[in-house]
XYZ file of C-alpha atoms in Angstrom:
570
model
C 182.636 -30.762 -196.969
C 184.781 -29.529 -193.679
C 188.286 -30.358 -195.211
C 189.280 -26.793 -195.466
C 188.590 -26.274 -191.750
C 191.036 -26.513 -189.090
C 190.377 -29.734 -187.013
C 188.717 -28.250 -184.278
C 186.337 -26.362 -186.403
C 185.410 -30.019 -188.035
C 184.982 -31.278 -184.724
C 182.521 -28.289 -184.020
C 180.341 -28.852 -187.119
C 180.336 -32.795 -186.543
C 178.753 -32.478 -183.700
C 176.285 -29.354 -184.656
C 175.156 -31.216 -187.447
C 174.324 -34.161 -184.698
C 171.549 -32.006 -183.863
C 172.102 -33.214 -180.437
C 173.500 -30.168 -179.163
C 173.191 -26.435 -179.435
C 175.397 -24.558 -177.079
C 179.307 -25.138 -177.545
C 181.974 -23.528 -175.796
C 184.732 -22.956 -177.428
C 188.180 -22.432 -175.532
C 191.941 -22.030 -175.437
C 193.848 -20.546 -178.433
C 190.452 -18.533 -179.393
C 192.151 -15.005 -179.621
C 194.393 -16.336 -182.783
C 193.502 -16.347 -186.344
C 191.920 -19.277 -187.755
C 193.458 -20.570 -190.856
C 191.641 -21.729 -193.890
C 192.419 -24.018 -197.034
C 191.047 -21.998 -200.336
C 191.811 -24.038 -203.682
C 194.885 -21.698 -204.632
C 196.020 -20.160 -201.294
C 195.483 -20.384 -197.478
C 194.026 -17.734 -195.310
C 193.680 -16.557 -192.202
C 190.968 -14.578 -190.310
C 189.974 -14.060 -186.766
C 187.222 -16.288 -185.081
C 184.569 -14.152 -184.825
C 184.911 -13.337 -188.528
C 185.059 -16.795 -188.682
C 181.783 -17.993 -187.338
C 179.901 -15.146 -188.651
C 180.793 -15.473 -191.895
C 182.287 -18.812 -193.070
C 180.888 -21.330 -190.062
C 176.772 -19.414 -189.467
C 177.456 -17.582 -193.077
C 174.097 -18.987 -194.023
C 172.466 -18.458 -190.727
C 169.619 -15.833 -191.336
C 171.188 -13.704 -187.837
C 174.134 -13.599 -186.366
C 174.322 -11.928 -183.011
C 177.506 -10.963 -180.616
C 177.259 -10.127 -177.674
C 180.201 -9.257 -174.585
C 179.824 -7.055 -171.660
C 181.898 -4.319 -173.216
C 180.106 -3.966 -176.345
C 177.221 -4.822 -175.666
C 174.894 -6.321 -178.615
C 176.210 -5.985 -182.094
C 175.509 -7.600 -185.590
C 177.092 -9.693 -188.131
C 175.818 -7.001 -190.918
C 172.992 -4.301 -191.127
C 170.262 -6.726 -191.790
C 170.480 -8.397 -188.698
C 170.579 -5.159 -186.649
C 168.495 -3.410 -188.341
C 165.390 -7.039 -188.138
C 166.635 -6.758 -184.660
C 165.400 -3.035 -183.503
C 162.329 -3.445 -186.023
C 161.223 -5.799 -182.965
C 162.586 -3.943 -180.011
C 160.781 -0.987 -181.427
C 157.357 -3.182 -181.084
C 158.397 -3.739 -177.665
C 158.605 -0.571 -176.378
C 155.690 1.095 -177.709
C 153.672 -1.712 -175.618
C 156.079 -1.327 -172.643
C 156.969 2.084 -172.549
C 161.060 1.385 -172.945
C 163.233 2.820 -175.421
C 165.550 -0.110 -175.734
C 166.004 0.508 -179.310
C 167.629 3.573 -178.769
C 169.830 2.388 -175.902
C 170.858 -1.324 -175.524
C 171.335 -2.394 -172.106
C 174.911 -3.814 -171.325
C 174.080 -6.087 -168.172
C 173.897 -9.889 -168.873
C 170.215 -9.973 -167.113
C 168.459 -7.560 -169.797
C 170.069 -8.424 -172.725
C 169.487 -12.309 -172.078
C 165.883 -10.853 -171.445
C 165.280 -8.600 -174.591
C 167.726 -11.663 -176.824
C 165.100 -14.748 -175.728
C 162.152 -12.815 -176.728
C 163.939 -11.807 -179.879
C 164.279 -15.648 -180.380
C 161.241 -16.708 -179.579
C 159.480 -14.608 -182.157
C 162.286 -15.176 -185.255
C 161.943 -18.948 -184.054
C 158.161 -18.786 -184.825
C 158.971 -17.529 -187.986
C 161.649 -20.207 -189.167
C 164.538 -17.669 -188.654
C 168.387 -19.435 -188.068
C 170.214 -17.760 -185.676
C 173.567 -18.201 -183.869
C 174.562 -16.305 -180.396
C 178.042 -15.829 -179.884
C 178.958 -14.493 -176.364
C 182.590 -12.923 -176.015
C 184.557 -13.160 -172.576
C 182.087 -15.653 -171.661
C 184.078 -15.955 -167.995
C 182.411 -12.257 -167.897
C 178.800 -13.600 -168.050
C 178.890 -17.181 -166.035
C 182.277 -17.048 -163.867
C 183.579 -19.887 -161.808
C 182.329 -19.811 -158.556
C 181.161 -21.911 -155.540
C 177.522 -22.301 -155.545
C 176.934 -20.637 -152.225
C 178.647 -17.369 -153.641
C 176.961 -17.040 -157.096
C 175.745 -13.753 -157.230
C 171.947 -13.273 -158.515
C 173.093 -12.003 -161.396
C 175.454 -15.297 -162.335
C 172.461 -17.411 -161.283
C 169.863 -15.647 -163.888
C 172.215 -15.580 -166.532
C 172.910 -19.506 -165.975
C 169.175 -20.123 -166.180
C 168.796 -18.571 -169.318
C 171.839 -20.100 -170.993
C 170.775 -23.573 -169.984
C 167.087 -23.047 -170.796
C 168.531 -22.264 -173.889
C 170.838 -25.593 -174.310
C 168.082 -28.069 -173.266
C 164.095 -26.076 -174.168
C 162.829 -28.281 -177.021
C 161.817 -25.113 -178.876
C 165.303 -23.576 -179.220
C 166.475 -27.816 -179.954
C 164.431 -28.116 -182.839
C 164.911 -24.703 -184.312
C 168.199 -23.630 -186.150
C 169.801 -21.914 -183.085
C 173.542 -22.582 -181.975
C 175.012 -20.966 -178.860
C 178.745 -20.400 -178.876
C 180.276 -19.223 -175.595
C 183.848 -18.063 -176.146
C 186.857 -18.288 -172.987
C 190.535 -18.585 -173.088
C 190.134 -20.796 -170.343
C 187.600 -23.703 -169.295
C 188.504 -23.458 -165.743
C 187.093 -20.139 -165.531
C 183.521 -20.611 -166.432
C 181.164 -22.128 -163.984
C 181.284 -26.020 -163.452
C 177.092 -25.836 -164.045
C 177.664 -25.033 -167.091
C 180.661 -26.610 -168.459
C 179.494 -29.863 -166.909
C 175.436 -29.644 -168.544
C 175.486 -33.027 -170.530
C 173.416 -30.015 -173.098
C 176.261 -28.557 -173.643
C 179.583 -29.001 -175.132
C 183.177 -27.458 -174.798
C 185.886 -27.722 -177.975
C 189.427 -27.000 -177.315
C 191.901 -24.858 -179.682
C 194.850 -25.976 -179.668
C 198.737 -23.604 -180.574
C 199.094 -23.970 -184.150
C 201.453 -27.028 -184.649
C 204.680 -26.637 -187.230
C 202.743 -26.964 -190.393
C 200.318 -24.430 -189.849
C 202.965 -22.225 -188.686
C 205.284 -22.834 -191.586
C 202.365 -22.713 -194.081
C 201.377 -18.661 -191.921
C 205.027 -17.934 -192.320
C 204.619 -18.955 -196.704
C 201.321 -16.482 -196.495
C 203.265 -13.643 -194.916
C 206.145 -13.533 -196.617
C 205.859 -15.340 -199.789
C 208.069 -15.904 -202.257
C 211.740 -14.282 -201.779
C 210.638 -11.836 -199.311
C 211.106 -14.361 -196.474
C 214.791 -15.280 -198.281
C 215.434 -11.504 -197.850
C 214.472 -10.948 -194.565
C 215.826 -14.279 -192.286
C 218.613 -15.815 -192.159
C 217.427 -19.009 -190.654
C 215.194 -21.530 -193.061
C 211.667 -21.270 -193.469
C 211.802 -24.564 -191.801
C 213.750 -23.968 -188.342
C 211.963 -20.780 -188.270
C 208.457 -22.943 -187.720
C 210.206 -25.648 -185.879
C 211.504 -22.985 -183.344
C 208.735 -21.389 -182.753
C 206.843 -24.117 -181.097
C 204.845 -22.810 -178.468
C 203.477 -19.330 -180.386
C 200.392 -18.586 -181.716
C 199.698 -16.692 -185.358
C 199.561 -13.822 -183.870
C 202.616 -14.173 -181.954
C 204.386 -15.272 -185.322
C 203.299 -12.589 -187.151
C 204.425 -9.956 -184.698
C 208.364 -11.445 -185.428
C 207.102 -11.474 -188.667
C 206.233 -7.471 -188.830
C 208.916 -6.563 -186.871
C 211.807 -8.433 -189.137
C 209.811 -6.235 -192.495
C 209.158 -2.900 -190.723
C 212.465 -2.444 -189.515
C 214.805 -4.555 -191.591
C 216.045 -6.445 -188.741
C 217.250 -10.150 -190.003
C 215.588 -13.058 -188.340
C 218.601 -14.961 -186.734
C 218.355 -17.780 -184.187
C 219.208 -15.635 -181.112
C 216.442 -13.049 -182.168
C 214.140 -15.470 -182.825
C 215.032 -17.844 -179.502
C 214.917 -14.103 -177.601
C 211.200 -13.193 -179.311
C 209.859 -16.728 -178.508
C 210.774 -16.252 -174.601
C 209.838 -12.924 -174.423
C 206.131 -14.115 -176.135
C 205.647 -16.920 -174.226
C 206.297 -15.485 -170.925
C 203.575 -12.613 -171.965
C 200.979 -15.338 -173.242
C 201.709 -17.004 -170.250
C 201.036 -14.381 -168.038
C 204.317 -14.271 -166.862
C 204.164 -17.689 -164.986
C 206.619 -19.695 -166.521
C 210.028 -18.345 -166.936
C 212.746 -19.942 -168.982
C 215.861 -21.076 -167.893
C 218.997 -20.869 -169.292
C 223.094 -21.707 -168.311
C 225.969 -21.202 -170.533
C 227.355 -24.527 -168.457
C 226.873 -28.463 -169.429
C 227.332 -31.377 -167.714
C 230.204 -31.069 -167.177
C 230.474 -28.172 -165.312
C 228.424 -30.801 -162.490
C 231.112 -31.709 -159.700
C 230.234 -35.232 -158.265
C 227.308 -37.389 -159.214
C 229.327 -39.319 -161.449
C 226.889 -41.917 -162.280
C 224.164 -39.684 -162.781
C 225.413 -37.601 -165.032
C 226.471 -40.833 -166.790
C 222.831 -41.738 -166.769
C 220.984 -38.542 -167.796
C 223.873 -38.492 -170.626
C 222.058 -41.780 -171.921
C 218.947 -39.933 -171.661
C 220.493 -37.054 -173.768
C 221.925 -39.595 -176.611
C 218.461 -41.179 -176.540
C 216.774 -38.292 -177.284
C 219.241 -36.794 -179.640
C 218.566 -40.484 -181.487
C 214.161 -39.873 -181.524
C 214.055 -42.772 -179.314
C 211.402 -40.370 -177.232
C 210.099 -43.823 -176.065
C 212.655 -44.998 -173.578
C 211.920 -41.893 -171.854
C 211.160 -42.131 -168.304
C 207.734 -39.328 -167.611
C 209.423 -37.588 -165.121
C 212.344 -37.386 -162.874
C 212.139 -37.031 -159.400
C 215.676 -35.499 -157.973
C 215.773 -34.994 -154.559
C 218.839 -34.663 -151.526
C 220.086 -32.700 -149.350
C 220.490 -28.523 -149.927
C 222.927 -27.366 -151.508
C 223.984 -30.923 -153.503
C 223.306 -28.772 -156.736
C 219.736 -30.448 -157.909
C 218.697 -26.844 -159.370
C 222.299 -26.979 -161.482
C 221.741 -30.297 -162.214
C 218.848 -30.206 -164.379
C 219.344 -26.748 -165.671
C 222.901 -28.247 -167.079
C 221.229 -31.257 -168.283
C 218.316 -29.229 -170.339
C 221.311 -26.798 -171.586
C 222.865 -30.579 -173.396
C 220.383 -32.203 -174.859
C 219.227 -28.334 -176.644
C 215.581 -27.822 -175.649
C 214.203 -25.094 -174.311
C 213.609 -25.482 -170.345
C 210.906 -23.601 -168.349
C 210.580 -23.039 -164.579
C 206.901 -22.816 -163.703
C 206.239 -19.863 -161.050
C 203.783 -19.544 -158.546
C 200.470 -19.733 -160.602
C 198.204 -19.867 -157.533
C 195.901 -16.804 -156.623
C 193.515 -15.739 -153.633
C 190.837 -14.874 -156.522
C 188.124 -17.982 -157.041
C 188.770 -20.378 -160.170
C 191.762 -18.016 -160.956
C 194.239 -20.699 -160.018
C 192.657 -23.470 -162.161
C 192.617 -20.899 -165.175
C 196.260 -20.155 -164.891
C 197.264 -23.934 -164.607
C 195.348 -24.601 -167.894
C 197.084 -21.926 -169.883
C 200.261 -23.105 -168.514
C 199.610 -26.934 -169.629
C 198.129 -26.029 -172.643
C 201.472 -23.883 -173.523
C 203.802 -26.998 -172.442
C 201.628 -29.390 -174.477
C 202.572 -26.455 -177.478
C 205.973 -25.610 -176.861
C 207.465 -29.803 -177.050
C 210.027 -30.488 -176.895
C 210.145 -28.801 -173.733
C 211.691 -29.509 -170.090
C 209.828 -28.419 -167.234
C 211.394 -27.552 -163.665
C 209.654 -27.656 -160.340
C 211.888 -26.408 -157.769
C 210.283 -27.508 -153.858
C 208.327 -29.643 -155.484
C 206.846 -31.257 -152.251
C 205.546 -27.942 -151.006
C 204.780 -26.182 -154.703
C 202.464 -29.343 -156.008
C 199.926 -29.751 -153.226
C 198.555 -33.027 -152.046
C 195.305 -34.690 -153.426
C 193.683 -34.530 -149.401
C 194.985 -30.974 -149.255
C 192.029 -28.739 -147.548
C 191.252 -25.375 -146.519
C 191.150 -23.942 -149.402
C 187.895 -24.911 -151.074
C 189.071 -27.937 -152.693
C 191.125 -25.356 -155.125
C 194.828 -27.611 -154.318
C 193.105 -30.805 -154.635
C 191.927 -29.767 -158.082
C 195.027 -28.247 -159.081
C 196.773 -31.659 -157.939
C 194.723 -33.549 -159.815
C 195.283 -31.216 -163.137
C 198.675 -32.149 -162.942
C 199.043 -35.647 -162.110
C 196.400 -36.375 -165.137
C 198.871 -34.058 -167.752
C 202.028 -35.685 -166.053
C 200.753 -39.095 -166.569
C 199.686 -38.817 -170.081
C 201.518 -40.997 -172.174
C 201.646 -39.132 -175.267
C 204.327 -36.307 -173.729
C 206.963 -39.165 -172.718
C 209.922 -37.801 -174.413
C 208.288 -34.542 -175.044
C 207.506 -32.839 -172.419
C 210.265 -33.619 -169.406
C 209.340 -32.729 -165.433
C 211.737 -32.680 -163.177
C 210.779 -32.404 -159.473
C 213.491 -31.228 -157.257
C 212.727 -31.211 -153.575
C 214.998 -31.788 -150.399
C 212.360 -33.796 -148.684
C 211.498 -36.581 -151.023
C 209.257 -37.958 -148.272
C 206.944 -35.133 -148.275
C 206.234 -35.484 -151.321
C 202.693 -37.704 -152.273
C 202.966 -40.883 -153.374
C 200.712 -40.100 -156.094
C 203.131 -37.556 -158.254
C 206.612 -40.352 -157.401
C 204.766 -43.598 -158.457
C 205.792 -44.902 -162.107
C 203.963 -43.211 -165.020
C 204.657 -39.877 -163.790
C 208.059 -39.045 -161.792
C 209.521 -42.627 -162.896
C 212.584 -42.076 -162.436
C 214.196 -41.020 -159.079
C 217.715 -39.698 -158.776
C 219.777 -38.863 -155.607
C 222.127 -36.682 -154.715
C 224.799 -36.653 -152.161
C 227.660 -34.030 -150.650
C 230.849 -35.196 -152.017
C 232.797 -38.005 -150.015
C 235.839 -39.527 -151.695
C 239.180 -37.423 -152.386
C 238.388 -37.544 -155.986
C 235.169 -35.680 -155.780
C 236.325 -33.556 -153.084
C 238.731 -32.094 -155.446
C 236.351 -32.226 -158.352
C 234.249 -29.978 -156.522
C 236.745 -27.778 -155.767
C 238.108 -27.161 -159.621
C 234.918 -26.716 -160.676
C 233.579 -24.225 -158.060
C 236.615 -22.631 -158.627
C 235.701 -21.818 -162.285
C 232.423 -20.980 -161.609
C 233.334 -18.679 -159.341
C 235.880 -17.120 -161.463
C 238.619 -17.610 -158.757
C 241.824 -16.458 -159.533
C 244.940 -18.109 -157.595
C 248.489 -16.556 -156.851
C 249.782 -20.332 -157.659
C 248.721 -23.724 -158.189
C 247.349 -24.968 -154.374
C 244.951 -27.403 -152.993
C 244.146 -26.869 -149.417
C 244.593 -29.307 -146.839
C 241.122 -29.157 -145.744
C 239.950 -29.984 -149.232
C 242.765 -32.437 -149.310
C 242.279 -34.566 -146.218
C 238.285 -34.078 -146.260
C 238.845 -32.629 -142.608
C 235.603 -29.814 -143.100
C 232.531 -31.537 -145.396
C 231.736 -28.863 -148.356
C 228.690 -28.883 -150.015
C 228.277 -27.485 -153.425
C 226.763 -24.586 -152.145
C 228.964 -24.598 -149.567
C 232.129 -24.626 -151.330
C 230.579 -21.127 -153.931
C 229.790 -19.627 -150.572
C 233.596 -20.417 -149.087
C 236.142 -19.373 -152.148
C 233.467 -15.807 -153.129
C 234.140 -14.916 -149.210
C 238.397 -16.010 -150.053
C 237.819 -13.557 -153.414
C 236.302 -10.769 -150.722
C 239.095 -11.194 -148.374
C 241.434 -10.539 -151.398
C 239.681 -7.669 -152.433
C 239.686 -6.129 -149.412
C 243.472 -6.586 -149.560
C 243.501 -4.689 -153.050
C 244.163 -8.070 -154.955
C 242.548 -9.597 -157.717
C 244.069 -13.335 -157.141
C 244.219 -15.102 -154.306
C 247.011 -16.186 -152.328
C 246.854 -19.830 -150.321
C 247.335 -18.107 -147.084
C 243.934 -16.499 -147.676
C 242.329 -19.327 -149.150
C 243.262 -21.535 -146.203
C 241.930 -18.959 -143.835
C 238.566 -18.370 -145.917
C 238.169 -21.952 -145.659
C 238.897 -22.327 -142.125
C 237.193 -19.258 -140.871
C 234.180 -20.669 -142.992
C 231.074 -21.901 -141.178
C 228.072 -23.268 -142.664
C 224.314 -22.974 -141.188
C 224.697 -26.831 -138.985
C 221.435 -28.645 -139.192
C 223.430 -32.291 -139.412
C 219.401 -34.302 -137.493
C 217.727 -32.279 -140.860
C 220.634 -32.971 -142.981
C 220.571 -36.543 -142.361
C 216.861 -36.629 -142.785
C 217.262 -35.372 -145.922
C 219.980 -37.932 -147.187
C 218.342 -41.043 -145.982
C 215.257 -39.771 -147.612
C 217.254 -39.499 -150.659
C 218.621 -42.891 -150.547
C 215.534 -44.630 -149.451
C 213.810 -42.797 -152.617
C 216.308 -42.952 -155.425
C 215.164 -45.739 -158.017
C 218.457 -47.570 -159.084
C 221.113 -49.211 -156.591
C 223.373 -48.361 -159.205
C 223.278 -44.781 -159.300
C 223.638 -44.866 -155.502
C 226.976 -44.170 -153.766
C 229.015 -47.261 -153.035
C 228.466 -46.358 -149.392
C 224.837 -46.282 -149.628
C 223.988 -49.607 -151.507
C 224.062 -52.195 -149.360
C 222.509 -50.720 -146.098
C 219.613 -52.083 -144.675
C 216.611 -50.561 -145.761
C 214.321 -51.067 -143.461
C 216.987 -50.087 -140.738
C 217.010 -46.671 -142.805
C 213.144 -46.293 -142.493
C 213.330 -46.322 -138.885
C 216.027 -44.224 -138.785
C 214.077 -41.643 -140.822
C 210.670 -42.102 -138.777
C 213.170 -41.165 -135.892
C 214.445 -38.544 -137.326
C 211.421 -37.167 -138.134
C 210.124 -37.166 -134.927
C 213.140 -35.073 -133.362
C 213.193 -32.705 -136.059
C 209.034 -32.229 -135.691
C-alpha cells in the first residue's frame, strides 16, 4: 500500500495506522524533497506538500502552522470551514480573530483546540503540522521554561494523550531539523513519537540525478558517470544535488571530479553549519619521516580497505605522543592514501541552551551520510569532555555520551574512521580508549636512530622546499648531538631559508645551515615531554609497533614514573 513511500514515510504510517499514537515528530533531513515511486516515473516534492497532499490527502483539514506564518491551509476549503467558526466566536466574544490571526503559540493553540473540538464532534479528520517546531517547545531546563513554553507544552501533550483527540482522526506532526532542540518533555512523552530522515543514500541520489537530467542531457553536461556522480556525492541532500545540477545546465559548466569534489565541500560545510571542515594534503605516506612500523601498519589498513574487507577495521584509532611527533600529518597523510574524504570536526559547542546537542546531531547525522568518511579530532582529551564532566548543566556529559554511543556503533566499522590525536593520552577517559570505540592505539616518538634522524631531515627538507648550495648533512643531524622533533626540524631549516634570504640567496649554503641549526632552540619542557612519551608508550596497543627501545621496559616501573611525573608537572 506504502511501497512507493520512502522508508521513513512507511515507518510513519505503520505506526499511525497503530492507532496508538497521534503526535509524531518528524526530524533531520526534513528541509529536502521527498521522493516518490509513480508507475512510469519518480518524483519529488517537498514535505509539506507531501503530508498535505499525498500522506493526510484524504484528511477532511489540513492545517500549518509556524511562528512566521502564522495559520495557513492546505486549500480554500479548509480556510475558508476554518473562519466560518472563528467568525461564531467572535460575535459571542467580541474578537475579530477572523480578520487577524494571532501569531503567538498561546492563542493560536487556544483558537486551534476549540476549532478541534467542534470539527471532532462532527466526525471531521484533521492533521496539524507545526513548522520550526524548536520555535514553539525549545530545549530548555525545567526551571527556565518560560510561561509561554510551559502552555504550549500543555496543550501539545493534552493533545497526544486526551482520549477525545485518540479516538478521533487527528495526527499531530511537529517538524525540527534537530531532536536535540525540542524539549526533553516532549520528545520523551511515551504519547508521542519522533521519526528520523535520513541523507538520501546513492540510489535515491542516482535515481534524482535520472529525473533531472534524463536521457542525454546528463551525457552532455558531465563528464564523470551518472554513477560516480551519485557515489561522490555521499553526504548531500536533493537539494544540494540539484543545485550542482542547475548550475552545470544554466551555465554550461561540465561536471568534472574536481568541481564536483569542490561543490560537495563547499555544501557540506554550509549544511553543516560550518563545523566540520575538510582536510586535505597533496602528501602520502610517504612523505611521514619515522614511524616506520606504523606506517607499515595503517598501510595494511589502507590495502584492507581498498580490498572491502571494512570488517577488520579497528572503530577508531587513538594516536597520541609527544608535540610535534607529526600525529596531525600522520592521519591527514593516511586519509589522503586510502582516497576518502577526511573531515576535522570544529568546535560545535555554544553558550546558548540545547544548542550544543543540536549541532552534534547534525554533525553525526552528516558523518553517518557522507561514509566512507575519516573523521579527525585534534586534542582529543580536552575537545571530547568526560562523562562526570560538570558545571555546565550536564550539557558535556550529554554531548560525551552522544559520541561514545555513535563511536561504538558497530555498523560504521570501516565506514566511518575516528582518529583521536592528543599529547596526553592519560587525560583522556577510559570510556572513549576502551575496545569498540578507539581500538586501536598508536604511538609516536621523536626520531632516535641515525637512520630516522636523516629520514627526517630529507623529508623536512622537501616539505619545506629547501634549496641547498651542495649536497650536505650536518653534523648535528649526523651524530644526533641536538634531538629534532618533526616540528622542530620545519621550524630549524624555514629560519636557515630566512637567514639566506636575508643574505639575498635563494639556496642555502652549509655554513648557514650549520649555524641555523646550532643557533636553533626549541621551547624545553623535557618533565612534560617525558610525561607525554611514557604516556604514549604505556597507551599504545601493540609491542610491535613500539620502538625497540621501548618494548621491554617495565611497565609498571613506567606507571610510577608517570604518577611522578605528574605530580611535578601539577
Amino acid at each position: 500500500m506504502f511501497d512507493h513511500y520512502p522508508q521513513w514515510a512507511r515507518e510513519f504510517a505503520q505506526k499511525y495506522l497503530s492507532r496508538t499514537i497521534n503526535q509524531f515528530i518528524l526530524h533531520g533531513n526534513v528541509y529536502d524533497l521527498v521522493p516518490l515511486k509513480r508507475k512510469k516515473k519518480s518524483e519529488f516534492v517537498r514535505l509539506k506538500s507531501f503530508l498535505s497532499e499525498e500522506f493526510f490527502g484524504a484528511r477532511d483539514f489540513v492545517i500549518f502552522y509556524d511562528r512566521s506564518s502564522g495559520i495557513y491551509f492546505r486549500d480554500e476549503q479548509s480556510r475558508k470551514d476554518f473562519n466560518q467558526a472563528l467568525s461564531g466566536r467572535d460575535s459571542l466574544l467580541g474578537t475579530d480573530y477572523a480578520n487577524k490571526l494571532p501569531k503567538d503559540p498561546v492563542r493560536v493553540f487556544s483558537l486551534l483546540e476549540q476549532y478541534f473540538r467542534v470539527r471532532i464532534d462532527s466526525k471531521k479528520s484533521i492533521a496539524l503540522i507545526i513548522d520550526y517546531a524548536e520555535t514553539i517547545v525549545p530545549m530548555n531546563e525545567a526551571g527556565s521554561t518560560g510561561s509561554e513554553d510551559r502552555t504550549s507544552m500543555v496543550y501539545l501533550s493534552r493533545w497526544a494523550h486526551d482520549p477525545m483527540f485518540l479516538a478521533a482522526d487527528f495526527t499531530t506532526v511537529l517538524i525540527t531539523e534537530n531532536l536535540a532542540d525540542l524539549n526533553k518533555t516532549l520528545v520523551q512523552n511515551p504519547y508521542t513519537d519522533d521519526i528520523r530522515m535520513d541523507i538520501p543514500d546513492q540510489q535515491q541520489r542516482e535515481a534524482f540525478i535520472s529525473h533531472e537530467l534524463p536521457g542525454e542531457q546528463f551525457a552532455e553536461l558531465s563528464s564523470v558517470p551518472k554513477r560516480v556522480v551519485a557515489q561522490q556525492t555521499a553526504g548531500l541532500n536533493f537539494v544540494n544535488l540539484r543545485s550542482i545540477l542547475f548550475n552545470a545546465r544554466e551555465n554550461k559548466e561540465k561536471i568534472t571530479h574536481h568541481r564536483l569534489s569542490e561543490a560537495k565541500k563547499e555544501l557540506i560545510e554550509s549544511e553543516a553549519y560550518g563545523l566540520l571542515e575538510f582536510i586535505e594534503t597533496e602528501y602520502s605516506l610517504d612523505s611521514v619521516a619515522g614511524h616506520a612500523k606504523v606506517k607499515e601498519h595503517l598501510r595494511f589498513a589502507v590495502q584492507a580497505l581498498k580490498n572491502g574487507r571494512q570488517d577488520v577495521m579497528p572503530m577508531g584509532y587513538l594516536v597520541c605522543g609527544p608535540v610535534g611527533t607529526g600525529k596531525t600529518f600522520l592521519v591527514t597523510c593516511f586519509a589522503s592514501e586510502i582516497g576518502i574524504p577526511m573531515v576535522k570536526l570544529k568546535n560545535f559547542r555554544s553558550q546558548w541552551q540545547g544548542v550544543t546537542e543540536g549541532n552534534l546531531e547534525k554533525i553525526l547525522g552528516l558523518l553517518k551520510a557522507m561514509a566512507p568518511v575519516a573523521v579527525m579530532i585534534d586534542e582529543a582529551d580536552a575537545y571530547l569532555g568526560d562523562r562526570d564532566a560538570g558545571g555546565d548543566s550536564g550539557v558535556s556529559s550529554r554531548v560525551f555520551s552522544q559520541i561514545a554511543t555513535f563511536m561504538s556503533d558497530t555498523r560504521h566499522r570501516g565506514r566511518i574512521l575516528w582518529f583521536l590525536m592528543t599529547a596526553r593520552p592519560d587525560l583522556m577517559p577510559v570510556d572513549l580508549k576502551r575496545q569498540g570505540r578507539a581500538e586501536e592505539h598508536l604511538a609516536l616518538f621523536a626520531p632516535h636512530t641515525r637512520e630516522e634522524r636523516l629520514e627526517l631531515f630529507e623529508v623536512m627538507k622537501k616539505k619545506t622546499g629547501l634549496k641547498m648550495t651542495e649536497t650536505y648533512v650536518p653534523p648535528v643531524i649526523e651524530e644526533g648531538s641536538k634531538s629534532f622533533s618533526g616540528a622542530d626540524m620545519e621550524a630549524a631549516l624555514t629560519r636557515a631559508k630566512f637567514r639566506a634570504a636575508a643574505q639575498g640567496k635563494e639556496e642555502v649554503s652549509p655554513d648557514v645551515l650549520d649555524t641555523a641549526l646550532s643557533d636553533f632552540l626549541p621551547p624545553t619542557y623535557p618533565e612534560e615531554i617525558e610525561l607525554q612519551t611514557l604516556s604514549a608508550v604505556i597507551e599504545c596497543t601493540s609491542r610491535e609497533l613500539l620502538p625497540e627501545r621501548y618494548r621491554e621496559m617495565d611497565r609498571e616501573e613506567i606507571l610510577n614514573k608517570i604518577e611522578e611525573l605528574k605530580l611535578r608537572v601539577g
